Coordinates of C-alpha atoms in Angstrom, one line a residue:
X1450 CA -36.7 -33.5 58.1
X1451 CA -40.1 -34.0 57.0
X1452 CA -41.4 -31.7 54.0
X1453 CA -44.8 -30.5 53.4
X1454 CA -46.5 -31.0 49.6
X1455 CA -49.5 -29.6 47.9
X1456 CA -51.0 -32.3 46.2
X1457 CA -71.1 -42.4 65.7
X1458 CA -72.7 -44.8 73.9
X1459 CA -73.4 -42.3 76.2
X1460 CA -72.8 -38.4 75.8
X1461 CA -70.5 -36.6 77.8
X1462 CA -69.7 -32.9 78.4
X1463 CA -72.8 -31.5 77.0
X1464 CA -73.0 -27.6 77.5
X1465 CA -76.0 -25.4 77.5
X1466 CA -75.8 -22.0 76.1
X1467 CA -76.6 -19.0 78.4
X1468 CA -80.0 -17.3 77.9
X1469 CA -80.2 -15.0 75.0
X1470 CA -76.4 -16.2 73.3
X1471 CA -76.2 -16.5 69.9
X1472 CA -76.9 -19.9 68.4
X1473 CA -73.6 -21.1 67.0
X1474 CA -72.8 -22.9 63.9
X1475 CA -72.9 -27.2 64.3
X1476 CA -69.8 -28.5 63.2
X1477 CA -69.2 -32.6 64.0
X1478 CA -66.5 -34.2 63.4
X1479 CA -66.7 -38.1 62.9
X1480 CA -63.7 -40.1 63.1
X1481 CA -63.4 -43.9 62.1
X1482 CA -60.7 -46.8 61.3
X1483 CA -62.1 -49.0 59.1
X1484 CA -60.2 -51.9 58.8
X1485 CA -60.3 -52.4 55.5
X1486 CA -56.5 -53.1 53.9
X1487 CA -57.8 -56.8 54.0
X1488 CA -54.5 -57.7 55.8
X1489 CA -54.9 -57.2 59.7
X1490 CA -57.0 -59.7 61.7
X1491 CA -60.0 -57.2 62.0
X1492 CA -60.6 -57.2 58.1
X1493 CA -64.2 -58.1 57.8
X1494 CA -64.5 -58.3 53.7
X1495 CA -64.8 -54.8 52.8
X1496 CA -68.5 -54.9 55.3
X1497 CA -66.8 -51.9 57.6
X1498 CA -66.9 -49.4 54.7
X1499 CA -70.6 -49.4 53.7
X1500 CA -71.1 -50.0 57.0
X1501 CA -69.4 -46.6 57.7
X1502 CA -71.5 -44.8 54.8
X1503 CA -74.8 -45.4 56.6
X1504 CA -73.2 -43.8 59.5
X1505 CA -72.4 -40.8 57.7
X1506 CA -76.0 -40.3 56.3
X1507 CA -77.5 -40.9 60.0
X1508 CA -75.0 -38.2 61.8
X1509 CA -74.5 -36.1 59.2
X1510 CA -71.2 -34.7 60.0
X1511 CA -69.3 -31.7 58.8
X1512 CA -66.0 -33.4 59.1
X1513 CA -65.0 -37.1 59.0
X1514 CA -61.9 -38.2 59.2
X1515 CA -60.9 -41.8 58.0
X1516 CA -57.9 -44.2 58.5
X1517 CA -57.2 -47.7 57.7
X1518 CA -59.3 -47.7 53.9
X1519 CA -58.4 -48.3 50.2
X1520 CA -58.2 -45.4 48.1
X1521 CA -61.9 -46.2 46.0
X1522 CA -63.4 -46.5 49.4
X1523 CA -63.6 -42.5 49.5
X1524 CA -64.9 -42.1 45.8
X1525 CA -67.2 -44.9 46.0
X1526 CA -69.1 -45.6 49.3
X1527 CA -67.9 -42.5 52.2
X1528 CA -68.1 -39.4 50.0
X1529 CA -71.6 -40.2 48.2
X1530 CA -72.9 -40.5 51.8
X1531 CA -71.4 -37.0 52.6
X1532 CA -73.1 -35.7 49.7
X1533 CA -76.6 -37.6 51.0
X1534 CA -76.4 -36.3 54.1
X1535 CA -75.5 -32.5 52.8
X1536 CA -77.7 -32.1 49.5
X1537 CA -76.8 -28.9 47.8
X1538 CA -73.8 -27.9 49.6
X1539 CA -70.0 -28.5 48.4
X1540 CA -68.0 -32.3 49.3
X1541 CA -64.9 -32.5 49.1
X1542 CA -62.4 -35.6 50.2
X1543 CA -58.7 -36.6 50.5
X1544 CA -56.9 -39.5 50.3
X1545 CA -53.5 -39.6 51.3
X1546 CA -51.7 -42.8 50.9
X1547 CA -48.9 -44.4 53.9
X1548 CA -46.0 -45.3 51.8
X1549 CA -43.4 -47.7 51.8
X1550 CA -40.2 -47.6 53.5
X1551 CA -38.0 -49.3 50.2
X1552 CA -39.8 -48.1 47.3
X1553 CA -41.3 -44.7 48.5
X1554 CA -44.0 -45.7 46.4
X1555 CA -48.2 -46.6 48.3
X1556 CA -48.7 -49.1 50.3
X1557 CA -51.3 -51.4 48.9
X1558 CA -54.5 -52.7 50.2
X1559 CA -54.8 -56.6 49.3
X1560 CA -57.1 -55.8 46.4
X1561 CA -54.2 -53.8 45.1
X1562 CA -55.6 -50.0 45.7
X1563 CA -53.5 -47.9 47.9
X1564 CA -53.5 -47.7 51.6
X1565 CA -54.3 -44.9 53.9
X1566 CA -56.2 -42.1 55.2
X1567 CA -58.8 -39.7 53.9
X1568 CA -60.6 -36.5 55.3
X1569 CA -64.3 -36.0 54.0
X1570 CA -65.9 -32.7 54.5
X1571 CA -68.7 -30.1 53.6
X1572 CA -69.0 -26.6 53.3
X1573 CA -72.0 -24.5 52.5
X1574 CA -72.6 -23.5 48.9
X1575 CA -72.8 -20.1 49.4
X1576 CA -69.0 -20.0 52.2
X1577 CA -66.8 -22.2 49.2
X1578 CA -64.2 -20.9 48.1
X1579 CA -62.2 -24.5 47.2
X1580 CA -59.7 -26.3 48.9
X1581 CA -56.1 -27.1 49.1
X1582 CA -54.7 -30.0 50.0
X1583 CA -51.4 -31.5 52.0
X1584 CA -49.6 -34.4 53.2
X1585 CA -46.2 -36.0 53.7
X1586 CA -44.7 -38.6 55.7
X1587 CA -43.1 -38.2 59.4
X1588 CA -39.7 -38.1 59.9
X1589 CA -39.8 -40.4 62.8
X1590 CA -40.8 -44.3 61.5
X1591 CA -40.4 -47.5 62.6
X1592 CA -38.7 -50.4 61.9
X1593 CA -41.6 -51.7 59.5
X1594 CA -41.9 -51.2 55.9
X1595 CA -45.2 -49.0 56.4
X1596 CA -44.7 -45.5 56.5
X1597 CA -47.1 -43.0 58.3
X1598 CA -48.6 -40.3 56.6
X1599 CA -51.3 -37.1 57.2
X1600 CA -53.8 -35.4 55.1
X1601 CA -54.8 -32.5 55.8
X1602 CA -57.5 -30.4 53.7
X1603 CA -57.6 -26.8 54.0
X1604 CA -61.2 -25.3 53.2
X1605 CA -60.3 -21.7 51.8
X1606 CA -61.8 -19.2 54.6
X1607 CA -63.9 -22.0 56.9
X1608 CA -61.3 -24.6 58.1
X1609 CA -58.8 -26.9 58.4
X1610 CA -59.0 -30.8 59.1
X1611 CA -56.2 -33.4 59.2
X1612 CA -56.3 -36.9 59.4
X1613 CA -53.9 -38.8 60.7
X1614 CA -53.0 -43.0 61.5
X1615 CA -49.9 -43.1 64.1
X1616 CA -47.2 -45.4 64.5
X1617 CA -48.9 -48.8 66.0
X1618 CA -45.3 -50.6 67.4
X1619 CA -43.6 -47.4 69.7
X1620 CA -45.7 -45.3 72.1
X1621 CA -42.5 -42.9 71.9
X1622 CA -42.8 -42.9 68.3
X1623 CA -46.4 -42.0 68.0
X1624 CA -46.2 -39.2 70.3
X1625 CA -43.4 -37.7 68.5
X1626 CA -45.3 -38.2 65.4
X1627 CA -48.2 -36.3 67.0
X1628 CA -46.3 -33.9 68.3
X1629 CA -44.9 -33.4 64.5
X1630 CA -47.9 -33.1 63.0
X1631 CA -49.5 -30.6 66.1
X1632 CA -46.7 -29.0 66.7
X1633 CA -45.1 -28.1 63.9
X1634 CA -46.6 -29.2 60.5
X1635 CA -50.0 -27.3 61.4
X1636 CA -48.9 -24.2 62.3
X1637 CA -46.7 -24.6 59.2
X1638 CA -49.7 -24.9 57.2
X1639 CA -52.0 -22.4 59.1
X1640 CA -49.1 -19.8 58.0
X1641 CA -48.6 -21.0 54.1
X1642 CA -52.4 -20.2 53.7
X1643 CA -52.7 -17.4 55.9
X1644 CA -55.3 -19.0 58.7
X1645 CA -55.9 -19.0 62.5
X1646 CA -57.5 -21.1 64.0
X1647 CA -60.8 -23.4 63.3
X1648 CA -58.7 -26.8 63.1
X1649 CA -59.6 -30.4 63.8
X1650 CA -57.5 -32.9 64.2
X1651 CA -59.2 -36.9 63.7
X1652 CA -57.0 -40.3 64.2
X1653 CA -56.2 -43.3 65.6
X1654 CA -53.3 -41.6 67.2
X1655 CA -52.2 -45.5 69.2
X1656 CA -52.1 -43.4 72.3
X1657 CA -54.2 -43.7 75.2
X1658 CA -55.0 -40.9 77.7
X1659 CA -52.7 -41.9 80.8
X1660 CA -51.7 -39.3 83.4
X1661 CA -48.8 -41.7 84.5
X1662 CA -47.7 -42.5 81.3
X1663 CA -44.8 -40.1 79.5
X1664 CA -46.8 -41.2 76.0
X1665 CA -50.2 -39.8 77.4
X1666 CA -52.2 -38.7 74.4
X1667 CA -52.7 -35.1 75.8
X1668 CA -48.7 -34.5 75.7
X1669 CA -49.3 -33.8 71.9
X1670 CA -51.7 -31.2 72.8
X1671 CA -50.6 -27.8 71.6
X1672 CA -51.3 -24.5 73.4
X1673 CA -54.8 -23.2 72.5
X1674 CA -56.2 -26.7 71.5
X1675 CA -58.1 -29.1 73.0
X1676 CA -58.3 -33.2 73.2
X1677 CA -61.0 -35.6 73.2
X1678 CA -60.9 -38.9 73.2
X1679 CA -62.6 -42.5 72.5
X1680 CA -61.1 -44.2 76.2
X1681 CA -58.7 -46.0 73.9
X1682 CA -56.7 -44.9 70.9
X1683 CA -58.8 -42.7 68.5
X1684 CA -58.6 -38.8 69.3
X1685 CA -59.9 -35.3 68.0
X1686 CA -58.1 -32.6 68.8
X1687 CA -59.1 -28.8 67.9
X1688 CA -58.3 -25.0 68.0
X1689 CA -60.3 -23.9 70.9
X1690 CA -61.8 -21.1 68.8
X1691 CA -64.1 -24.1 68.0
X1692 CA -66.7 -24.4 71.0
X1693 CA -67.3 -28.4 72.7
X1694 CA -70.7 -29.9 73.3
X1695 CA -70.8 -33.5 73.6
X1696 CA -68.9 -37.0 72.5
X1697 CA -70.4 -40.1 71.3
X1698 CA -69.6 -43.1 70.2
X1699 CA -71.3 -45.5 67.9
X1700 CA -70.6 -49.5 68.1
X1701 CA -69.5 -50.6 64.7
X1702 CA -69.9 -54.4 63.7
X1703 CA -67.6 -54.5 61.0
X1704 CA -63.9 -53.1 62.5
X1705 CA -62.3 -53.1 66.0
X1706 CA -63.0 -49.9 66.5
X1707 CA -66.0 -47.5 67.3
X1708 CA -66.8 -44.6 65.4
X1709 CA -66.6 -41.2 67.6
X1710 CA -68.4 -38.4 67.4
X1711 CA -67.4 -35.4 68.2
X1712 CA -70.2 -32.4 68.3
X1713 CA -68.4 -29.0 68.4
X1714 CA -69.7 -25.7 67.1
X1715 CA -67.8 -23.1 65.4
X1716 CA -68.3 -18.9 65.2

């Protein structure tokens, strides 16, 4: 049983406010896999990451989730560019390392930093109240040596965002892992720190939307949330207490995958 710890072509679904409705608060969420471990075939010497940082300065996203980076990637290059793009309001960012099947200890990029996931995000000066932080590994793993992991950040009083890189060899496996994570750890969470609601969910989940298919990304889809999706593999999914306006996405030079955009507004 898994355990909790402490520790940017087109737009779609665009929705116009009715006359005289309050103007809601913009909250996007960006998510990205980067490519950069510098061992799978899309590794493009370390190009995808500031590649990734101008991104984040263009959109200017409240949330971005990451997967597929080396721990000084955050601290260095994706969290400066959150802090560009939000001057005077309070950054804060996550890494959560995957870990290794024989040694429980990080897996390691091949310049010898840990592997893994990160969430990024901003809150207004004057609404932070600091954040708390959590990840583990899924019970469920493969066969392989790398073990998946989440990171989720809890923003005292504004939100909740999770990042998350899903099992790339069993369809079955990655929707069990989703369903883990939707299903049970968040909810798990949400009650430890006393919050409803306002949660997004970023990652390359290695699930595609498929009606026909009994791993369709939308069976880890909890009650009350809602999916959207790259056409592929990467996926944001959300408390529906958080409003939908549009997806983008943004072709990226330097990894094999695009980043998506995801414009939703919050109460």
């Amino acid at each position: 049983m898994w355990k909790l710890m402490t520790a940017v072509l087109a737009v779609v679904g665009v929705v116009v406010p009715a006359p005289g409705a309050a103007a809601a608060e913009r909250f996007w969420e960006l998510q990205l896999n980067l490519c950069n471990s510098g061992i799978a075939g899309c590794y493009q010497q370390g190009r995808s990451v500031p590649e990734a940082a101008d991104l984040i300065v263009r959109l200017r996203p409240n949330l971005v989730t990451v997967n597929e980076i080396c721990r000084d990637d955050v601290p260095d290059r994706l969290a400066p560019a959150m802090v560009t793009a939000w001057p005077g309001d309070r950054v804060y960012q996550f890494f959560a390392p995957a870990l290794r099947k024989d040694t429980g200890a990080p897996v390691k990029c091949t310049n010898g930093q840990d592997y893994g996931n990160a969430v990024i995000g901003r809150v207004s000066a004057a609404s932070y109240q600091g954040v708390r932080t959590w990840t583990a590994k899924y019970a469920s793993q493969d066969t392989g040596n790398e073990q998946r992991t989440y990171a989720c950040v809890y923003a005292i009083g504004d939100h909740l965002g999770c990042a998350t890189h899903l099992s790339a060899s069993s369809e079955p496996l990655a929707l069990a892992q989703c369903r883990s994570l939707l299903f049970d750890v968040i909810p798990q969470i949400r009650t430890a720190e006393g919050f409803t609601g306002k949660t997004v969910v970023g990652g390359d989940f290695n699930l595609e939307y498929d009606t026909s298919d009994p791993e369709n990304a939308q069976n880890c889809v909890p009650p009350g949330h809602v999916r959207k999706g790259d056409g592929s593999v990467q996926h944001v999914v959300f408390s529906n207490d958080i409003a939908f306006v549009s997806t983008q996405k943004y072709s990226l030079r330097y990894t094999d995958h695009p980043g998506f955009l995801v414009r939703l507004t919050k109460p």
